[in-house]
mmCIF file of C-alpha atoms in Angstrom:
data_model
loop_
_atom_site.group_PDB
_atom_site.id
_atom_site.type_symbol
_atom_site.label_atom_id
_atom_site.label_comp_id
_atom_site.label_asym_id
_atom_site.label_seq_id
_atom_site.Cartn_x
_atom_site.Cartn_y
_atom_site.Cartn_z
ATOM 1 C CA UNK A 30 33.606 81.787 141.639
ATOM 2 C CA UNK A 31 33.460 78.857 139.193
ATOM 3 C CA UNK A 32 33.611 75.295 140.390
ATOM 4 C CA UNK A 33 33.871 72.191 138.209
ATOM 5 C CA UNK A 34 31.633 69.355 139.446
ATOM 6 C CA UNK A 35 31.911 65.816 138.159
ATOM 7 C CA UNK A 36 28.750 63.709 137.939
ATOM 8 C CA UNK A 37 28.540 60.179 136.552
ATOM 9 C CA UNK A 38 26.067 59.336 133.813
ATOM 10 C CA UNK A 39 24.231 56.004 133.984
ATOM 11 C CA UNK A 40 23.244 55.351 130.366
ATOM 12 C CA UNK A 41 21.518 52.262 129.072
ATOM 13 C CA UNK A 42 23.411 50.258 126.429
ATOM 14 C CA UNK A 43 21.449 52.071 123.659
ATOM 15 C CA UNK A 44 22.116 55.489 125.224
ATOM 16 C CA UNK A 45 25.810 54.637 125.661
ATOM 17 C CA UNK A 46 26.053 53.696 121.979
ATOM 18 C CA UNK A 47 24.438 57.017 120.986
ATOM 19 C CA UNK A 48 26.870 58.932 123.204
ATOM 20 C CA UNK A 49 29.861 57.079 121.704
ATOM 21 C CA UNK A 50 28.690 57.651 118.140
ATOM 22 C CA UNK A 51 28.298 61.361 118.838
ATOM 23 C CA UNK A 52 31.671 61.716 120.578
ATOM 24 C CA UNK A 53 33.395 59.906 117.693
ATOM 25 C CA UNK A 54 31.700 62.170 115.132
ATOM 26 C CA UNK A 55 32.580 65.340 117.038
ATOM 27 C CA UNK A 56 36.232 64.415 117.402
ATOM 28 C CA UNK A 57 36.582 63.205 113.841
ATOM 29 C CA UNK A 58 35.170 66.560 112.722
ATOM 30 C CA UNK A 59 37.573 68.357 115.097
ATOM 31 C CA UNK A 60 40.556 66.529 113.632
ATOM 32 C CA UNK A 61 39.467 67.543 110.081
ATOM 33 C CA UNK A 62 38.981 71.139 111.139
ATOM 34 C CA UNK A 63 42.467 71.125 112.758
ATOM 35 C CA UNK A 64 44.009 69.943 109.442
ATOM 36 C CA UNK A 65 42.242 72.701 107.495
ATOM 37 C CA UNK A 66 43.226 75.277 110.088
ATOM 38 C CA UNK A 67 46.875 74.339 109.644
ATOM 39 C CA UNK A 68 46.593 74.343 105.841
ATOM 40 C CA UNK A 69 45.036 77.866 105.658
ATOM 41 C CA UNK A 70 46.851 79.200 108.726
ATOM 42 C CA UNK A 71 43.630 80.248 110.320
ATOM 43 C CA UNK A 72 43.361 79.676 114.079
ATOM 44 C CA UNK A 73 40.890 82.236 115.401
ATOM 45 C CA UNK A 74 37.450 80.855 116.283
ATOM 46 C CA UNK A 75 35.228 83.187 114.263
ATOM 47 C CA UNK A 76 37.519 83.247 111.236
ATOM 48 C CA UNK A 77 37.804 79.457 111.294
ATOM 49 C CA UNK A 78 34.045 79.167 111.520
ATOM 50 C CA UNK A 79 33.670 80.887 108.144
ATOM 51 C CA UNK A 80 35.905 78.270 106.563
ATOM 52 C CA UNK A 81 34.428 75.142 108.141
ATOM 53 C CA UNK A 82 31.002 75.556 109.761
ATOM 54 C CA UNK A 83 28.783 74.237 106.981
ATOM 55 C CA UNK A 84 31.075 71.377 106.063
ATOM 56 C CA UNK A 85 31.285 70.248 109.684
ATOM 57 C CA UNK A 86 27.582 70.603 110.335
ATOM 58 C CA UNK A 87 26.444 68.779 107.201
ATOM 59 C CA UNK A 88 29.296 66.332 106.739
ATOM 60 C CA UNK A 89 29.119 64.893 110.267
ATOM 61 C CA UNK A 90 25.340 65.386 110.955
ATOM 62 C CA UNK A 91 26.060 67.691 113.841
ATOM 63 C CA UNK A 92 23.665 70.211 115.284
ATOM 64 C CA UNK A 93 24.416 73.918 114.981
ATOM 65 C CA UNK A 94 25.661 74.228 118.587
ATOM 66 C CA UNK A 95 27.740 71.054 118.394
ATOM 67 C CA UNK A 96 29.432 72.228 115.201
ATOM 68 C CA UNK A 97 30.289 75.589 116.753
ATOM 69 C CA UNK A 98 31.721 73.876 119.850
ATOM 70 C CA UNK A 99 33.849 71.618 117.645
ATOM 71 C CA UNK A 100 35.352 74.597 115.873
ATOM 72 C CA UNK A 101 35.964 76.487 119.115
ATOM 73 C CA UNK A 102 37.573 73.374 120.637
ATOM 74 C CA UNK A 103 40.090 73.366 117.716
ATOM 75 C CA UNK A 104 40.808 77.091 118.069
ATOM 76 C CA UNK A 105 41.341 76.688 121.822
ATOM 77 C CA UNK A 106 43.679 73.732 121.257
ATOM 78 C CA UNK A 107 45.854 75.758 118.868
ATOM 79 C CA UNK A 108 45.880 78.676 121.307
ATOM 80 C CA UNK A 109 47.115 76.325 124.062
ATOM 81 C CA UNK A 110 49.741 74.865 121.737
ATOM 82 C CA UNK A 111 51.000 78.338 120.807
ATOM 83 C CA UNK A 112 51.253 79.215 124.522
ATOM 84 C CA UNK A 113 53.245 76.066 125.279
ATOM 85 C CA UNK A 114 55.628 76.712 122.385
ATOM 86 C CA UNK A 115 56.116 80.308 123.517
ATOM 87 C CA UNK A 116 56.792 79.174 127.085
ATOM 88 C CA UNK A 117 59.345 76.634 125.876
ATOM 89 C CA UNK A 118 57.413 73.650 127.200
ATOM 90 C CA UNK A 119 57.894 71.758 123.918
ATOM 91 C CA UNK A 120 61.628 72.185 123.691
ATOM 92 C CA UNK A 121 64.021 74.704 122.239
ATOM 93 C CA UNK A 122 63.701 76.102 118.710
ATOM 94 C CA UNK A 123 64.792 73.435 116.224
ATOM 95 C CA UNK A 124 64.294 70.495 118.574
ATOM 96 C CA UNK A 125 62.510 67.429 117.140
ATOM 97 C CA UNK A 126 59.550 67.703 119.429
ATOM 98 C CA UNK A 127 59.025 71.429 118.819
ATOM 99 C CA UNK A 128 59.361 71.003 115.039
ATOM 100 C CA UNK A 129 56.713 68.305 115.077
ATOM 101 C CA UNK A 130 54.342 70.492 117.121
ATOM 102 C CA UNK A 131 54.834 73.463 114.841
ATOM 103 C CA UNK A 132 54.430 71.570 111.555
ATOM 104 C CA UNK A 133 51.827 68.856 112.218
ATOM 105 C CA UNK A 134 48.116 69.528 112.724
ATOM 106 C CA UNK A 135 46.526 68.732 116.055
ATOM 107 C CA UNK A 136 44.591 65.498 116.229
ATOM 108 C CA UNK A 137 41.865 64.460 118.660
ATOM 109 C CA UNK A 138 41.271 61.060 120.229
ATOM 110 C CA UNK A 139 37.816 59.662 119.593
ATOM 111 C CA UNK A 140 37.007 60.066 123.279
ATOM 112 C CA UNK A 141 38.347 63.588 123.779
ATOM 113 C CA UNK A 142 35.990 65.684 125.895
ATOM 114 C CA UNK A 143 33.202 67.532 124.057
ATOM 115 C CA UNK A 144 31.665 70.769 125.359
ATOM 116 C CA UNK A 145 27.893 71.044 125.853
ATOM 117 C CA UNK A 146 25.953 74.218 126.539
ATOM 118 C CA UNK A 147 22.437 74.830 127.830
ATOM 119 C CA UNK A 148 20.892 74.332 124.378
ATOM 120 C CA UNK A 149 22.386 70.870 124.169
ATOM 121 C CA UNK A 150 22.003 69.756 127.747
ATOM 122 C CA UNK A 151 19.282 70.271 130.375
ATOM 123 C CA UNK A 152 18.974 68.954 133.882
ATOM 124 C CA UNK A 153 15.984 67.449 135.709
ATOM 125 C CA UNK A 154 17.166 67.511 139.276
ATOM 126 C CA UNK A 155 14.087 66.026 140.929
ATOM 127 C CA UNK A 156 14.203 62.950 138.672
ATOM 128 C CA UNK A 157 18.032 63.074 138.651
ATOM 129 C CA UNK A 158 18.200 62.783 134.869
ATOM 130 C CA UNK A 159 19.562 64.857 132.035
ATOM 131 C CA UNK A 160 18.319 65.526 128.517
ATOM 132 C CA UNK A 161 21.347 65.484 126.234
ATOM 133 C CA UNK A 162 21.903 65.996 122.478
ATOM 134 C CA UNK A 163 23.336 63.178 120.301
ATOM 135 C CA UNK A 164 23.492 62.813 116.514
ATOM 136 C CA UNK A 165 20.803 60.112 116.920
ATOM 137 C CA UNK A 166 18.423 62.539 118.602
ATOM 138 C CA UNK A 167 17.957 63.896 122.047
ATOM 139 C CA UNK A 168 18.169 61.468 124.968
ATOM 140 C CA UNK A 169 15.700 62.782 127.532
ATOM 141 C CA UNK A 170 15.877 60.370 130.468
ATOM 142 C CA UNK A 171 19.489 59.632 131.071
ATOM 143 C CA UNK A 172 20.165 59.071 134.784
ATOM 144 C CA UNK A 173 23.097 60.561 136.572
ATOM 145 C CA UNK A 174 24.572 60.179 140.032
ATOM 146 C CA UNK A 175 27.290 61.537 142.233
ATOM 147 C CA UNK A 176 28.239 62.246 145.816
ATOM 148 C CA UNK A 177 25.748 64.224 147.942
ATOM 149 C CA UNK A 178 27.931 67.357 147.556
ATOM 150 C CA UNK A 179 28.179 66.957 143.783
ATOM 151 C CA UNK A 180 24.461 66.457 143.342
ATOM 152 C CA UNK A 181 23.710 69.394 145.656
ATOM 153 C CA UNK A 182 26.144 71.650 143.771
ATOM 154 C CA UNK A 183 24.555 71.117 140.335
ATOM 155 C CA UNK A 184 21.030 71.469 141.827
ATOM 156 C CA UNK A 185 21.649 74.585 143.883
ATOM 157 C CA UNK A 186 23.772 76.762 141.586
ATOM 158 C CA UNK A 187 23.582 78.016 137.996
ATOM 159 C CA UNK A 188 25.268 75.630 135.556
ATOM 160 C CA UNK A 189 27.361 76.929 132.664
ATOM 161 C CA UNK A 190 29.140 74.868 130.033
ATOM 162 C CA UNK A 191 29.669 71.164 130.673
ATOM 163 C CA UNK A 192 32.053 68.643 129.112
ATOM 164 C CA UNK A 193 31.045 65.137 128.142
ATOM 165 C CA UNK A 194 33.867 62.776 129.120
ATOM 166 C CA UNK A 195 34.413 59.067 128.466
ATOM 167 C CA UNK A 196 36.933 57.484 130.792
ATOM 168 C CA UNK A 197 37.705 53.836 131.593
ATOM 169 C CA UNK A 198 34.437 52.678 130.036
ATOM 170 C CA UNK A 199 32.341 55.180 132.029
ATOM 171 C CA UNK A 200 30.569 58.399 131.069
ATOM 172 C CA UNK A 201 30.805 61.642 133.027
ATOM 173 C CA UNK A 202 29.645 65.246 132.824
ATOM 174 C CA UNK A 203 32.045 67.909 134.088
ATOM 175 C CA UNK A 204 29.675 70.750 134.888
ATOM 176 C CA UNK A 205 30.844 74.290 135.598
ATOM 177 C CA UNK A 206 28.734 75.857 138.339
ATOM 178 C CA UNK A 207 28.746 79.430 139.597
ATOM 179 C CA UNK A 208 28.859 79.766 143.372
ATOM 180 C CA UNK A 209 28.877 83.027 145.269
ATOM 181 C CA UNK A 210 32.252 84.242 146.577
ATOM 182 C CA UNK A 211 32.401 84.221 150.354
ATOM 183 C CA UNK A 212 33.527 87.426 152.031
ATOM 184 C CA UNK A 213 37.291 87.357 152.670
ATOM 185 C CA UNK A 214 38.261 87.471 156.317
ATOM 186 C CA UNK A 215 40.544 90.226 157.578
ATOM 187 C CA UNK A 216 43.691 88.232 158.366
ATOM 188 C CA UNK A 217 45.461 88.628 161.678
ATOM 189 C CA UNK A 218 48.615 87.276 160.069
ATOM 190 C CA UNK A 219 49.755 84.744 157.484
ATOM 191 C CA UNK A 220 50.530 81.066 157.492
ATOM 192 C CA UNK A 221 53.569 80.610 155.305
ATOM 193 C CA UNK A 222 53.858 77.405 153.223
ATOM 194 C CA UNK A 223 57.171 76.186 151.793
ATOM 195 C CA UNK A 224 56.945 73.487 149.147
ATOM 196 C CA UNK A 225 59.724 71.038 148.353
ATOM 197 C CA UNK A 226 60.828 67.577 147.360
ATOM 198 C CA UNK A 227 61.641 65.830 150.622
ATOM 199 C CA UNK A 228 58.757 67.554 152.367
ATOM 200 C CA UNK A 229 55.856 68.259 150.073
ATOM 201 C CA UNK A 230 54.941 71.225 152.305
ATOM 202 C CA UNK A 231 56.178 72.730 155.527
ATOM 203 C CA UNK A 232 54.239 75.552 157.180
ATOM 204 C CA UNK A 233 55.378 78.395 159.439
ATOM 205 C CA UNK A 234 53.722 76.704 162.445
ATOM 206 C CA UNK A 235 56.205 73.899 162.120
ATOM 207 C CA UNK A 236 53.790 71.354 160.649
ATOM 208 C CA UNK A 237 55.600 69.034 158.223
ATOM 209 C CA UNK A 238 53.693 67.388 155.364
ATOM 210 C CA UNK A 239 56.378 64.786 154.694
ATOM 211 C CA UNK A 240 56.798 63.388 151.220
ATOM 212 C CA UNK A 241 58.663 60.251 152.249
ATOM 213 C CA UNK A 242 55.743 57.896 151.597
ATOM 214 C CA UNK A 243 54.717 59.533 148.342
ATOM 215 C CA UNK A 244 58.289 59.650 147.048
ATOM 216 C CA UNK A 245 58.830 56.017 147.970
ATOM 217 C CA UNK A 246 55.582 55.133 146.195
ATOM 218 C CA UNK A 247 56.748 56.937 143.084
ATOM 219 C CA UNK A 248 60.140 55.311 143.092
ATOM 220 C CA UNK A 249 58.407 51.925 143.127
ATOM 221 C CA UNK A 250 56.158 53.026 140.258
ATOM 222 C CA UNK A 251 59.228 54.240 138.350
ATOM 223 C CA UNK A 252 60.914 50.826 138.704
ATOM 224 C CA UNK A 253 57.735 49.084 137.523
ATOM 225 C CA UNK A 254 57.455 51.474 134.549
ATOM 226 C CA UNK A 255 61.040 50.779 133.597
ATOM 227 C CA UNK A 256 60.419 47.001 133.566
ATOM 228 C CA UNK A 257 57.209 47.302 131.613
ATOM 229 C CA UNK A 258 58.746 49.666 129.011
ATOM 230 C CA UNK A 259 61.548 47.152 128.531
ATOM 231 C CA UNK A 260 58.993 44.450 127.641
ATOM 232 C CA UNK A 261 57.338 46.685 125.001
ATOM 233 C CA UNK A 262 54.313 44.359 124.532
ATOM 234 C CA UNK A 263 50.651 45.350 124.121
ATOM 235 C CA UNK A 264 49.781 44.068 127.559
ATOM 236 C CA UNK A 265 52.702 45.985 129.065
ATOM 237 C CA UNK A 266 51.530 49.180 127.403
ATOM 238 C CA UNK A 267 48.018 48.669 128.782
ATOM 239 C CA UNK A 268 49.476 48.210 132.269
ATOM 240 C CA UNK A 269 51.599 51.341 131.844
ATOM 241 C CA UNK A 270 48.481 53.393 131.055
ATOM 242 C CA UNK A 271 46.647 51.972 134.057
ATOM 243 C CA UNK A 272 49.593 52.648 136.397
ATOM 244 C CA UNK A 273 49.996 56.193 135.107
ATOM 245 C CA UNK A 274 46.347 56.959 135.892
ATOM 246 C CA UNK A 275 46.560 55.257 139.305
ATOM 247 C CA UNK A 276 49.672 57.281 140.252
ATOM 248 C CA UNK A 277 48.046 60.511 139.132
ATOM 249 C CA UNK A 278 44.959 59.806 141.249
ATOM 250 C CA UNK A 279 47.115 58.953 144.240
ATOM 251 C CA UNK A 280 49.154 62.140 144.005
ATOM 252 C CA UNK A 281 46.003 64.271 143.503
ATOM 253 C CA UNK A 282 44.488 62.731 146.634
ATOM 254 C CA UNK A 283 47.657 63.528 148.641
ATOM 255 C CA UNK A 284 47.635 67.098 147.357
ATOM 256 C CA UNK A 285 43.900 67.488 148.166
ATOM 257 C CA UNK A 286 44.440 66.331 151.735
ATOM 258 C CA UNK A 287 47.445 68.626 152.268
ATOM 259 C CA UNK A 288 45.673 71.652 150.829
ATOM 260 C CA UNK A 289 42.577 70.973 152.924
ATOM 261 C CA UNK A 290 44.585 70.751 156.180
ATOM 262 C CA UNK A 291 46.456 73.970 155.446
ATOM 263 C CA UNK A 292 43.326 75.937 154.552
ATOM 264 C CA UNK A 293 41.408 74.585 157.576
ATOM 265 C CA UNK A 294 44.221 75.634 159.931
ATOM 266 C CA UNK A 295 44.455 79.114 158.401
ATOM 267 C CA UNK A 296 40.669 79.603 158.649
ATOM 268 C CA UNK A 297 40.618 78.297 162.219
ATOM 269 C CA UNK A 298 43.248 80.788 163.329
ATOM 270 C CA UNK A 299 41.941 83.718 161.293
ATOM 271 C CA UNK A 300 45.097 83.966 159.072
ATOM 272 C CA UNK A 301 45.719 84.204 155.388
ATOM 273 C CA UNK A 302 47.970 81.852 153.447
ATOM 274 C CA UNK A 303 51.281 82.883 151.851
ATOM 275 C CA UNK A 304 52.834 80.559 149.197
ATOM 276 C CA UNK A 305 55.811 80.852 146.950
ATOM 277 C CA UNK A 306 55.277 81.541 143.279
ATOM 278 C CA UNK A 307 55.734 78.186 141.566
ATOM 279 C CA UNK A 308 55.918 79.440 138.000
ATOM 280 C CA UNK A 309 59.205 78.251 136.468
ATOM 281 C CA UNK A 310 60.202 76.169 139.503
ATOM 282 C CA UNK A 311 61.534 73.383 137.286
ATOM 283 C CA UNK A 312 63.914 75.807 135.584
ATOM 284 C CA UNK A 313 64.823 77.619 138.799
ATOM 285 C CA UNK A 314 65.904 74.844 141.141
ATOM 286 C CA UNK A 315 69.116 72.796 140.878
ATOM 287 C CA UNK A 316 68.948 69.209 142.104
ATOM 288 C CA UNK A 317 71.001 66.077 142.075
ATOM 289 C CA UNK A 318 70.111 63.614 139.349
ATOM 290 C CA UNK A 319 68.163 61.180 141.594
ATOM 291 C CA UNK A 320 65.858 64.028 142.690
ATOM 292 C CA UNK A 321 65.095 65.277 139.187
ATOM 293 C CA UNK A 322 62.583 62.520 138.459
ATOM 294 C CA UNK A 323 60.711 63.418 141.655
ATOM 295 C CA UNK A 324 60.762 67.096 140.762
ATOM 296 C CA UNK A 325 59.289 66.512 137.305
ATOM 297 C CA UNK A 326 56.736 63.930 138.438
ATOM 298 C CA UNK A 327 55.262 65.806 141.384
ATOM 299 C CA UNK A 328 52.417 68.195 140.552
ATOM 300 C CA UNK A 329 53.671 71.394 142.187
ATOM 301 C CA UNK A 330 51.211 73.476 140.211
ATOM 302 C CA UNK A 331 48.337 71.143 141.154
ATOM 303 C CA UNK A 332 48.945 71.610 144.884
ATOM 304 C CA UNK A 333 49.115 75.374 144.325
ATOM 305 C CA UNK A 334 45.804 75.280 142.453
ATOM 306 C CA UNK A 335 44.157 73.230 145.196
ATOM 307 C CA UNK A 336 45.301 75.762 147.786
ATOM 308 C CA UNK A 337 43.954 78.665 145.695
ATOM 309 C CA UNK A 338 40.462 77.340 145.177
ATOM 310 C CA UNK A 339 40.039 75.827 148.652
ATOM 311 C CA UNK A 340 41.200 79.114 150.213
ATOM 312 C CA UNK A 341 38.840 81.088 148.025
ATOM 313 C CA UNK A 342 35.876 78.880 148.947
ATOM 314 C CA UNK A 343 36.708 79.252 152.656
ATOM 315 C CA UNK A 344 37.120 83.048 152.381
ATOM 316 C CA UNK A 345 40.820 82.822 153.315
ATOM 317 C CA UNK A 346 43.119 85.375 151.666
ATOM 318 C CA UNK A 347 46.036 83.857 149.705
ATOM 319 C CA UNK A 348 49.029 85.732 148.393
ATOM 320 C CA UNK A 349 51.947 84.529 146.271
ATOM 321 C CA UNK A 350 55.365 85.846 147.225
ATOM 322 C CA UNK A 351 58.811 85.879 145.585
ATOM 323 C CA UNK A 352 60.578 82.741 146.837
ATOM 324 C CA UNK A 353 64.095 83.935 146.131
ATOM 325 C CA UNK A 354 66.546 83.493 149.037
ATOM 326 C CA UNK A 355 63.878 82.367 151.494
ATOM 327 C CA UNK A 356 66.004 79.295 152.206
ATOM 328 C CA UNK A 357 69.191 81.325 152.737
ATOM 329 C CA UNK A 358 67.782 84.200 154.812
ATOM 330 C CA UNK A 359 67.482 83.955 158.581
ATOM 331 C CA UNK A 360 63.864 84.503 159.674
ATOM 332 C CA UNK A 361 65.064 85.824 163.041
ATOM 333 C CA UNK A 362 67.616 88.478 162.047
ATOM 334 C CA UNK A 363 67.299 88.763 158.263
ATOM 335 C CA UNK A 364 70.942 87.860 157.550
ATOM 336 C CA UNK A 365 71.387 86.176 154.135
ATOM 337 C CA UNK A 366 74.213 83.798 153.215
ATOM 338 C CA UNK A 367 74.395 80.631 151.179
ATOM 339 C CA UNK A 368 76.390 79.087 153.980
ATOM 340 C CA UNK A 369 73.451 79.483 156.326
ATOM 341 C CA UNK A 370 72.046 76.264 154.844
ATOM 342 C CA UNK A 371 74.814 73.648 154.916
ATOM 343 C CA UNK A 372 72.536 70.819 153.813
ATOM 344 C CA UNK A 373 68.919 70.033 152.824
ATOM 345 C CA UNK A 374 67.463 70.016 156.360
ATOM 346 C CA UNK A 375 69.708 72.197 158.479
ATOM 347 C CA UNK A 376 69.649 75.978 158.813
ATOM 348 C CA UNK A 377 72.327 77.646 160.939
ATOM 349 C CA UNK A 378 72.527 81.417 160.835
ATOM 350 C CA UNK A 379 76.136 82.553 160.689
ATOM 351 C CA UNK A 380 75.158 85.942 162.164
ATOM 352 C CA UNK A 381 72.819 85.367 165.126
ATOM 353 C CA UNK A 382 73.373 81.604 165.573
ATOM 354 C CA UNK A 383 69.754 80.493 165.167
ATOM 355 C CA UNK A 384 69.453 76.793 164.407
ATOM 356 C CA UNK A 385 66.266 75.545 162.722
ATOM 357 C CA UNK A 386 64.865 73.214 160.119
ATOM 358 C CA UNK A 387 65.608 74.760 156.717
ATOM 359 C CA UNK A 388 62.054 74.339 155.408
ATOM 360 C CA UNK A 389 60.575 75.780 158.587
ATOM 361 C CA UNK A 390 62.836 78.817 158.323
ATOM 362 C CA UNK A 391 61.823 79.284 154.669
ATOM 363 C CA UNK A 392 58.139 79.025 155.611
ATOM 364 C CA UNK A 393 58.607 81.782 158.264
ATOM 365 C CA UNK A 394 60.174 84.014 155.610
ATOM 366 C CA UNK A 395 57.304 83.318 153.252
ATOM 367 C CA UNK A 396 54.813 84.195 155.976
ATOM 368 C CA UNK A 397 56.580 87.509 156.617
ATOM 369 C CA UNK A 398 56.570 88.294 152.916
ATOM 370 C CA UNK A 399 52.900 87.474 152.827
ATOM 371 C CA UNK A 400 52.167 90.164 155.419
ATOM 372 C CA UNK A 401 54.149 92.694 153.355
ATOM 373 C CA UNK A 402 52.464 91.636 150.110
ATOM 374 C CA UNK A 403 48.972 91.821 151.640
ATOM 375 C CA UNK A 404 49.732 95.242 153.060
ATOM 376 C CA UNK A 405 50.911 96.511 149.714
ATOM 377 C CA UNK A 406 47.753 95.263 147.939
ATOM 378 C CA UNK A 407 45.407 96.785 150.546
ATOM 379 C CA UNK A 408 47.277 99.994 151.204
ATOM 380 C CA UNK A 409 44.945 103.009 150.670
ATOM 381 C CA UNK A 410 45.789 105.136 147.654
ATOM 382 C CA UNK A 411 47.028 108.626 148.303
ATOM 383 C CA UNK A 412 44.485 111.324 147.545
#
């Protein structure tokens, strides 16, 4: 499996200047390639290379590998844009946002990440330095650091493509490492996980990962954002950017801790993990207006991704199940009725009389569907 490892570069002032000059040149070239791609309606990597390679390489003093990565970055950006338009993430046909995305060329910030491959970047693990390409020549003794696990990961496993990233005045390398897949355990059952707004997650064992603190934190951040947006000054905009990043880091940390606890419990008890499919959740659920901000600000997909990769690293099977009617169906008798759930927390089966927390009942249904889904995947084929 592939794992992205972040290590921090420790450049001298001269080395940092060379990195900045190179990143600016690469992204200026990428913006020009994006304009040409839109003009000639050419978005495939190899076709676009025929139109732009020599101009990019010579006009911006880029090496051959850097020029090719710039062109591929543009092609990938347009591919992502097309996917977002097709999925409706940029609005309905004819909307202002969608028209702008469809008609204007993509542009790149000067500090947008730049890919590096093995010809442009080499690692000296004993000295804890890297040799990295810049347009001013190769920098051969740039120090790097990281946590013990990060340093061990880049030293012990094959490294693929890496991204050079400039963030908050610091330089990082995001290295993709290949680690062997652990053997999946044979599950004795499944731990169902229901995700929601009030409770970020609720598992079938009855463990509640309450979202009260996080939602309160986000409401405070929303009030601060509203006040700063009303000021509309340069300093207010700088504070908005800082708060956005701080909130994203806080939410990611909460999601990491929740995912780790769920995977650890499943591994300890020899079970797999069953989660609901989160694709399209924002279109599927119906909420009151005060809850919509919470829905659209919480990273449902991020928590799902954390569960997937942590489970895979631990050798814990994970299955996605259809979430429809899990909150209306009784986990004890299987009776389904909208009236079984009179409010957000309560579940009261109108057939057998079971009373439970609504999220716990949904998690039990998800766990049961996980068993069925796992059995269908692993059922032997008829001869």
